[in-house]
Amino acid sequence: MSSTSIAVMASGRGTNLKVILDAVKAGDCPVDVSLVIADKGDAEALNIARIAGVEHVVHVNPKDYSGREQFDAECADLLDKHGCQWIVLAGYMRILSSAFVRRFRGRIINIHPSILPAFAGAKAVEDALLYGVKVSGCTVHLVDEVLDGGAILAQAIVPVFDDDTRDTLHARIQIEEHKIYPATLKRMVEEGFSIEGRRVIWAGKQ
Ligand SMILES: Nc1nc2c(c(=O)[nH]1)N[C@@H](CN(C=O)c1ccc(C(=O)N[C@@H](CCC(=O)O)C(=O)O)cc1)CN2
Ligand SMILES: NCC(=O)N[C@@H]1O[C@H](COP(=O)([O-])[O-])[C@@H](O)[C@H]1O
C-alpha cells in the first residue's frame, strides 16, 4: 500500500511524534512523515525527527514573523511544498489561525490530554485535577476554528487518583496517547471516515 504523506507539528518533548515514527518504522502505520515543523528551536521533537531520518525538519520561529497569520502562512507553504495530506499536531502549543484552518480544513488532527469537551485549552491536565474529576484521558480530534472543538475521532480514559499531581496524571494519560494516536492515524488512512453533524462515522466495521 502506498504511504500517505503527513506532517507533524510540535512544540515540545515529541513523545507522540516518537511513537508515530516508531509505528511507521515497524510497518504498523502506512504513512510517510515527510515533514516535521516546530515553533520552538529547543523542541526535543526536532532531534527525534532528525535521528529518525525525517527528510524535512524545520524550526519556524514565530519571532521572525509579524503575527500569527504570517507565521501560519509560512508553515502552510511548507506543508503544501512537501505535499502533506494530513497535518498531525503533536503537542503543538499554538492556536492555528482561521486562515490556516480554512486552507487545510478536514486535514488537521490533534491529540489533547483530556476527555473533550471537558477541559479544552493549554492547561487541560491542571484544570482536570483542580476540578476534582475521578476519570480523565485523551482525545484525538479534527482541528477547526473552535479551540479543541473539532469532531472527535477517538478517546481513551484513565483513572485519577487522590494523590495525583499534574505530572503523575499526565504520565498516565500519555500512556494512552501513545497507543491511541498511531492507531487512529492508521485507521484514518486505511479505513477512512465520514462526518454526520458532529459525529465521526468510521467506514469499517466496529
Ligand atoms: N484553531 C485551532 N488551533 C489549535 C487547536 C484547535 O483545536 N484549533 N488545538 C491546539 C492544541 N491545544 C490543545 O490541545 C492548544 C494549544 C495551544 C493553546 C494556547 O493557548 N496557545 C497560546 C500560546 C500558549 C504558549 O505559548 O504557551 C497561543 O497560541 O496564543 C491552547 C490549546 C493547537 N492549535
Ligand atoms: N493543548 C495541547 C496539549 O496540551 N497537548 C498535549 O501536549 C503533550 C505533548 O506531548 P509530547 O510533546 O510528548 O508529544 C501531549 O500530552 C498532548 O496531549
mmCIF file with all atom_site columns, N, CA and C and ligand atoms in Angstrom, residues 12-17 90-93 110-113 121-124 148 170 173-174 177-178, ligand 2:
data_model
loop_
_atom_site.group_PDB
_atom_site.id
_atom_site.type_symbol
_atom_site.label_atom_id
_atom_site.label_alt_id
_atom_site.label_comp_id
_atom_site.label_asym_id
_atom_site.label_entity_id
_atom_site.label_seq_id
_atom_site.pdbx_PDB_ins_code
_atom_site.Cartn_x
_atom_site.Cartn_y
_atom_site.Cartn_z
_atom_site.occupancy
_atom_site.B_iso_or_equiv
_atom_site.pdbx_formal_charge
_atom_site.auth_seq_id
_atom_site.auth_comp_id
_atom_site.auth_asym_id
_atom_site.auth_atom_id
_atom_site.pdbx_PDB_model_num
ATOM   1  N N  . GLY A 1 12  ? 7.272   20.609 21.726 1.00 0.00 ? 12  GLY A N  1
ATOM   2  C CA . GLY A 1 12  ? 7.985   20.199 22.930 1.00 0.00 ? 12  GLY A CA 1
ATOM   3  C C  . GLY A 1 12  ? 8.688   18.879 22.849 1.00 0.00 ? 12  GLY A C  1
ATOM   4  N N  . ARG A 1 13  ? 8.367   18.006 23.816 1.00 0.00 ? 13  ARG A N  1
ATOM   5  C CA . ARG A 1 13  ? 9.126   16.786 24.038 1.00 0.00 ? 13  ARG A CA 1
ATOM   6  C C  . ARG A 1 13  ? 9.076   15.801 22.884 1.00 0.00 ? 13  ARG A C  1
ATOM   7  N N  . GLY A 1 14  ? 7.955   15.793 22.137 1.00 0.00 ? 14  GLY A N  1
ATOM   8  C CA . GLY A 1 14  ? 7.879   14.951 20.952 1.00 0.00 ? 14  GLY A CA 1
ATOM   9  C C  . GLY A 1 14  ? 7.632   13.477 21.203 1.00 0.00 ? 14  GLY A C  1
ATOM   10 N N  . THR A 1 15  ? 7.101   13.092 22.352 1.00 0.00 ? 15  THR A N  1
ATOM   11 C CA . THR A 1 15  ? 6.869   11.660 22.599 1.00 0.00 ? 15  THR A CA 1
ATOM   12 C C  . THR A 1 15  ? 5.789   11.107 21.691 1.00 0.00 ? 15  THR A C  1
ATOM   13 N N  . ASN A 1 16  ? 4.798   11.921 21.335 1.00 0.00 ? 16  ASN A N  1
ATOM   14 C CA . ASN A 1 16  ? 3.774   11.453 20.384 1.00 0.00 ? 16  ASN A CA 1
ATOM   15 C C  . ASN A 1 16  ? 4.363   11.319 18.989 1.00 0.00 ? 16  ASN A C  1
ATOM   16 N N  . LEU A 1 17  ? 5.230   12.253 18.611 1.00 0.00 ? 17  LEU A N  1
ATOM   17 C CA . LEU A 1 17  ? 5.936   12.115 17.331 1.00 0.00 ? 17  LEU A CA 1
ATOM   18 C C  . LEU A 1 17  ? 6.744   10.814 17.317 1.00 0.00 ? 17  LEU A C  1
ATOM   19 N N  . ALA A 1 90  ? 1.066   17.451 17.397 1.00 0.00 ? 90  ALA A N  1
ATOM   20 C CA . ALA A 1 90  ? 1.532   16.551 18.473 1.00 0.00 ? 90  ALA A CA 1
ATOM   21 C C  . ALA A 1 90  ? 2.214   17.393 19.550 1.00 0.00 ? 90  ALA A C  1
ATOM   22 N N  . GLY A 1 91  ? 1.402   17.955 20.429 1.00 0.00 ? 91  GLY A N  1
ATOM   23 C CA . GLY A 1 91  ? 1.940   18.854 21.437 1.00 0.00 ? 91  GLY A CA 1
ATOM   24 C C  . GLY A 1 91  ? 2.309   20.196 20.831 1.00 0.00 ? 91  GLY A C  1
ATOM   25 N N  . TYR A 1 92  ? 1.542   20.584 19.823 1.00 0.00 ? 92  TYR A N  1
ATOM   26 C CA . TYR A 1 92  ? 1.752   21.872 19.156 1.00 0.00 ? 92  TYR A CA 1
ATOM   27 C C  . TYR A 1 92  ? 0.980   22.920 19.930 1.00 0.00 ? 92  TYR A C  1
ATOM   28 N N  . MET A 1 93  ? 1.728   23.862 20.539 1.00 0.00 ? 93  MET A N  1
ATOM   29 C CA . MET A 1 93  ? 1.093   24.737 21.516 1.00 0.00 ? 93  MET A CA 1
ATOM   30 C C  . MET A 1 93  ? 0.802   26.137 20.971 1.00 0.00 ? 93  MET A C  1
ATOM   31 N N  . ASN A 1 110 ? -5.457  16.598 16.025 1.00 0.00 ? 110 ASN A N  1
ATOM   32 C CA . ASN A 1 110 ? -4.737  16.977 17.248 1.00 0.00 ? 110 ASN A CA 1
ATOM   33 C C  . ASN A 1 110 ? -4.975  15.935 18.331 1.00 0.00 ? 110 ASN A C  1
ATOM   34 N N  . ILE A 1 111 ? -4.007  15.806 19.228 1.00 0.00 ? 111 ILE A N  1
ATOM   35 C CA . ILE A 1 111 ? -4.182  14.986 20.432 1.00 0.00 ? 111 ILE A CA 1
ATOM   36 C C  . ILE A 1 111 ? -4.257  15.936 21.619 1.00 0.00 ? 111 ILE A C  1
ATOM   37 N N  . HIS A 1 112 ? -5.277  15.711 22.465 1.00 0.00 ? 112 HIS A N  1
ATOM   38 C CA . HIS A 1 112 ? -5.499  16.623 23.590 1.00 0.00 ? 112 HIS A CA 1
ATOM   39 C C  . HIS A 1 112 ? -5.579  15.799 24.874 1.00 0.00 ? 112 HIS A C  1
ATOM   40 N N  . PRO A 1 113 ? -4.966  16.258 25.970 1.00 0.00 ? 113 PRO A N  1
ATOM   41 C CA . PRO A 1 113 ? -4.901  15.430 27.190 1.00 0.00 ? 113 PRO A CA 1
ATOM   42 C C  . PRO A 1 113 ? -6.094  15.589 28.124 1.00 0.00 ? 113 PRO A C  1
ATOM   43 N N  . GLY A 1 121 ? -8.154  23.688 25.945 1.00 0.00 ? 121 GLY A N  1
ATOM   44 C CA . GLY A 1 121 ? -7.154  24.704 26.233 1.00 0.00 ? 121 GLY A CA 1
ATOM   45 C C  . GLY A 1 121 ? -5.791  24.146 26.587 1.00 0.00 ? 121 GLY A C  1
ATOM   46 N N  . ALA A 1 122 ? -4.907  25.084 26.951 1.00 0.00 ? 122 ALA A N  1
ATOM   47 C CA . ALA A 1 122 ? -3.486  24.749 27.105 1.00 0.00 ? 122 ALA A CA 1
ATOM   48 C C  . ALA A 1 122 ? -3.155  24.100 28.442 1.00 0.00 ? 122 ALA A C  1
ATOM   49 N N  . LYS A 1 123 ? -4.100  24.109 29.399 1.00 0.00 ? 123 LYS A N  1
ATOM   50 C CA . LYS A 1 123 ? -3.789  23.602 30.744 1.00 0.00 ? 123 LYS A CA 1
ATOM   51 C C  . LYS A 1 123 ? -4.790  22.520 31.171 1.00 0.00 ? 123 LYS A C  1
ATOM   52 N N  . ALA A 1 124 ? -5.080  21.606 30.243 1.00 0.00 ? 124 ALA A N  1
ATOM   53 C CA . ALA A 1 124 ? -6.144  20.624 30.449 1.00 0.00 ? 124 ALA A CA 1
ATOM   54 C C  . ALA A 1 124 ? -5.900  19.740 31.663 1.00 0.00 ? 124 ALA A C  1
ATOM   55 N N  . ASP A 1 148 ? -10.006 23.180 20.255 1.00 0.00 ? 148 ASP A N  1
ATOM   56 C CA . ASP A 1 148 ? -10.307 21.842 20.776 1.00 0.00 ? 148 ASP A CA 1
ATOM   57 C C  . ASP A 1 148 ? -11.785 21.475 20.634 1.00 0.00 ? 148 ASP A C  1
ATOM   58 N N  . HIS A 1 170 ? -0.572  13.307 34.010 1.00 0.00 ? 170 HIS A N  1
ATOM   59 C CA . HIS A 1 170 ? -0.191  13.465 32.604 1.00 0.00 ? 170 HIS A CA 1
ATOM   60 C C  . HIS A 1 170 ? 0.568   12.231 32.107 1.00 0.00 ? 170 HIS A C  1
ATOM   61 N N  . ILE A 1 173 ? -1.953  9.613  31.337 1.00 0.00 ? 173 ILE A N  1
ATOM   62 C CA . ILE A 1 173 ? -2.662  9.958  30.106 1.00 0.00 ? 173 ILE A CA 1
ATOM   63 C C  . ILE A 1 173 ? -1.786  9.668  28.883 1.00 0.00 ? 173 ILE A C  1
ATOM   64 N N  . GLN A 1 174 ? -0.497  9.970  29.005 1.00 0.00 ? 174 GLN A N  1
ATOM   65 C CA . GLN A 1 174 ? 0.379   9.801  27.834 1.00 0.00 ? 174 GLN A CA 1
ATOM   66 C C  . GLN A 1 174 ? 0.570   8.335  27.465 1.00 0.00 ? 174 GLN A C  1
ATOM   67 N N  . GLU A 1 177 ? -2.192  8.055  25.199 1.00 0.00 ? 177 GLU A N  1
ATOM   68 C CA . GLU A 1 177 ? -1.937  8.856  23.985 1.00 0.00 ? 177 GLU A CA 1
ATOM   69 C C  . GLU A 1 177 ? -1.066  8.073  23.011 1.00 0.00 ? 177 GLU A C  1
ATOM   70 N N  . HIS A 1 178 ? -0.059  7.437  23.560 1.00 0.00 ? 178 HIS A N  1
ATOM   71 C CA . HIS A 1 178 ? 0.936   6.750  22.736 1.00 0.00 ? 178 HIS A CA 1
ATOM   72 C C  . HIS A 1 178 ? 0.381   5.488  22.086 1.00 0.00 ? 178 HIS A C  1
HETATM 73 N N1 . LIG B 2 .   ? -3.429  21.622 24.368 1.00 0.00 ? 2   LIG B N1 1
HETATM 74 C C1 . LIG B 2 .   ? -2.470  20.809 23.691 1.00 0.00 ? 2   LIG B C1 1
HETATM 75 C C2 . LIG B 2 .   ? -1.812  19.865 24.653 1.00 0.00 ? 2   LIG B C2 1
HETATM 76 O O1 . LIG B 2 .   ? -1.790  20.069 25.853 1.00 0.00 ? 2   LIG B O1 1
HETATM 77 N N2 . LIG B 2 .   ? -1.267  18.780 24.082 1.00 0.00 ? 2   LIG B N2 1
HETATM 78 C C3 . LIG B 2 .   ? -0.568  17.810 24.876 1.00 0.00 ? 2   LIG B C3 1
HETATM 79 O O2 . LIG B 2 .   ? 0.824   18.114 24.878 1.00 0.00 ? 2   LIG B O2 1
HETATM 80 C C4 . LIG B 2 .   ? 1.532   16.905 25.144 1.00 0.00 ? 2   LIG B C4 1
HETATM 81 C C5 . LIG B 2 .   ? 2.642   16.819 24.138 1.00 0.00 ? 2   LIG B C5 1
HETATM 82 O O3 . LIG B 2 .   ? 3.444   15.758 24.483 1.00 0.00 ? 2   LIG B O3 1
HETATM 83 P P1 . LIG B 2 .   ? 4.651   15.322 23.504 1.00 0.00 ? 2   LIG B P1 1
HETATM 84 O O4 . LIG B 2 .   ? 5.356   16.571 23.072 1.00 0.00 ? 2   LIG B O4 1
HETATM 85 O O5 . LIG B 2 .   ? 5.476   14.429 24.371 1.00 0.00 ? 2   LIG B O5 1
HETATM 86 O O6 . LIG B 2 .   ? 4.026   14.602 22.351 1.00 0.00 ? 2   LIG B O6 1
HETATM 87 C C6 . LIG B 2 .   ? 0.538   15.749 24.974 1.00 0.00 ? 2   LIG B C6 1
HETATM 88 O O7 . LIG B 2 .   ? 0.158   15.226 26.241 1.00 0.00 ? 2   LIG B O7 1
HETATM 89 C C7 . LIG B 2 .   ? -0.654  16.407 24.303 1.00 0.00 ? 2   LIG B C7 1
HETATM 90 O O8 . LIG B 2 .   ? -1.888  15.796 24.647 1.00 0.00 ? 2   LIG B O8 1
#
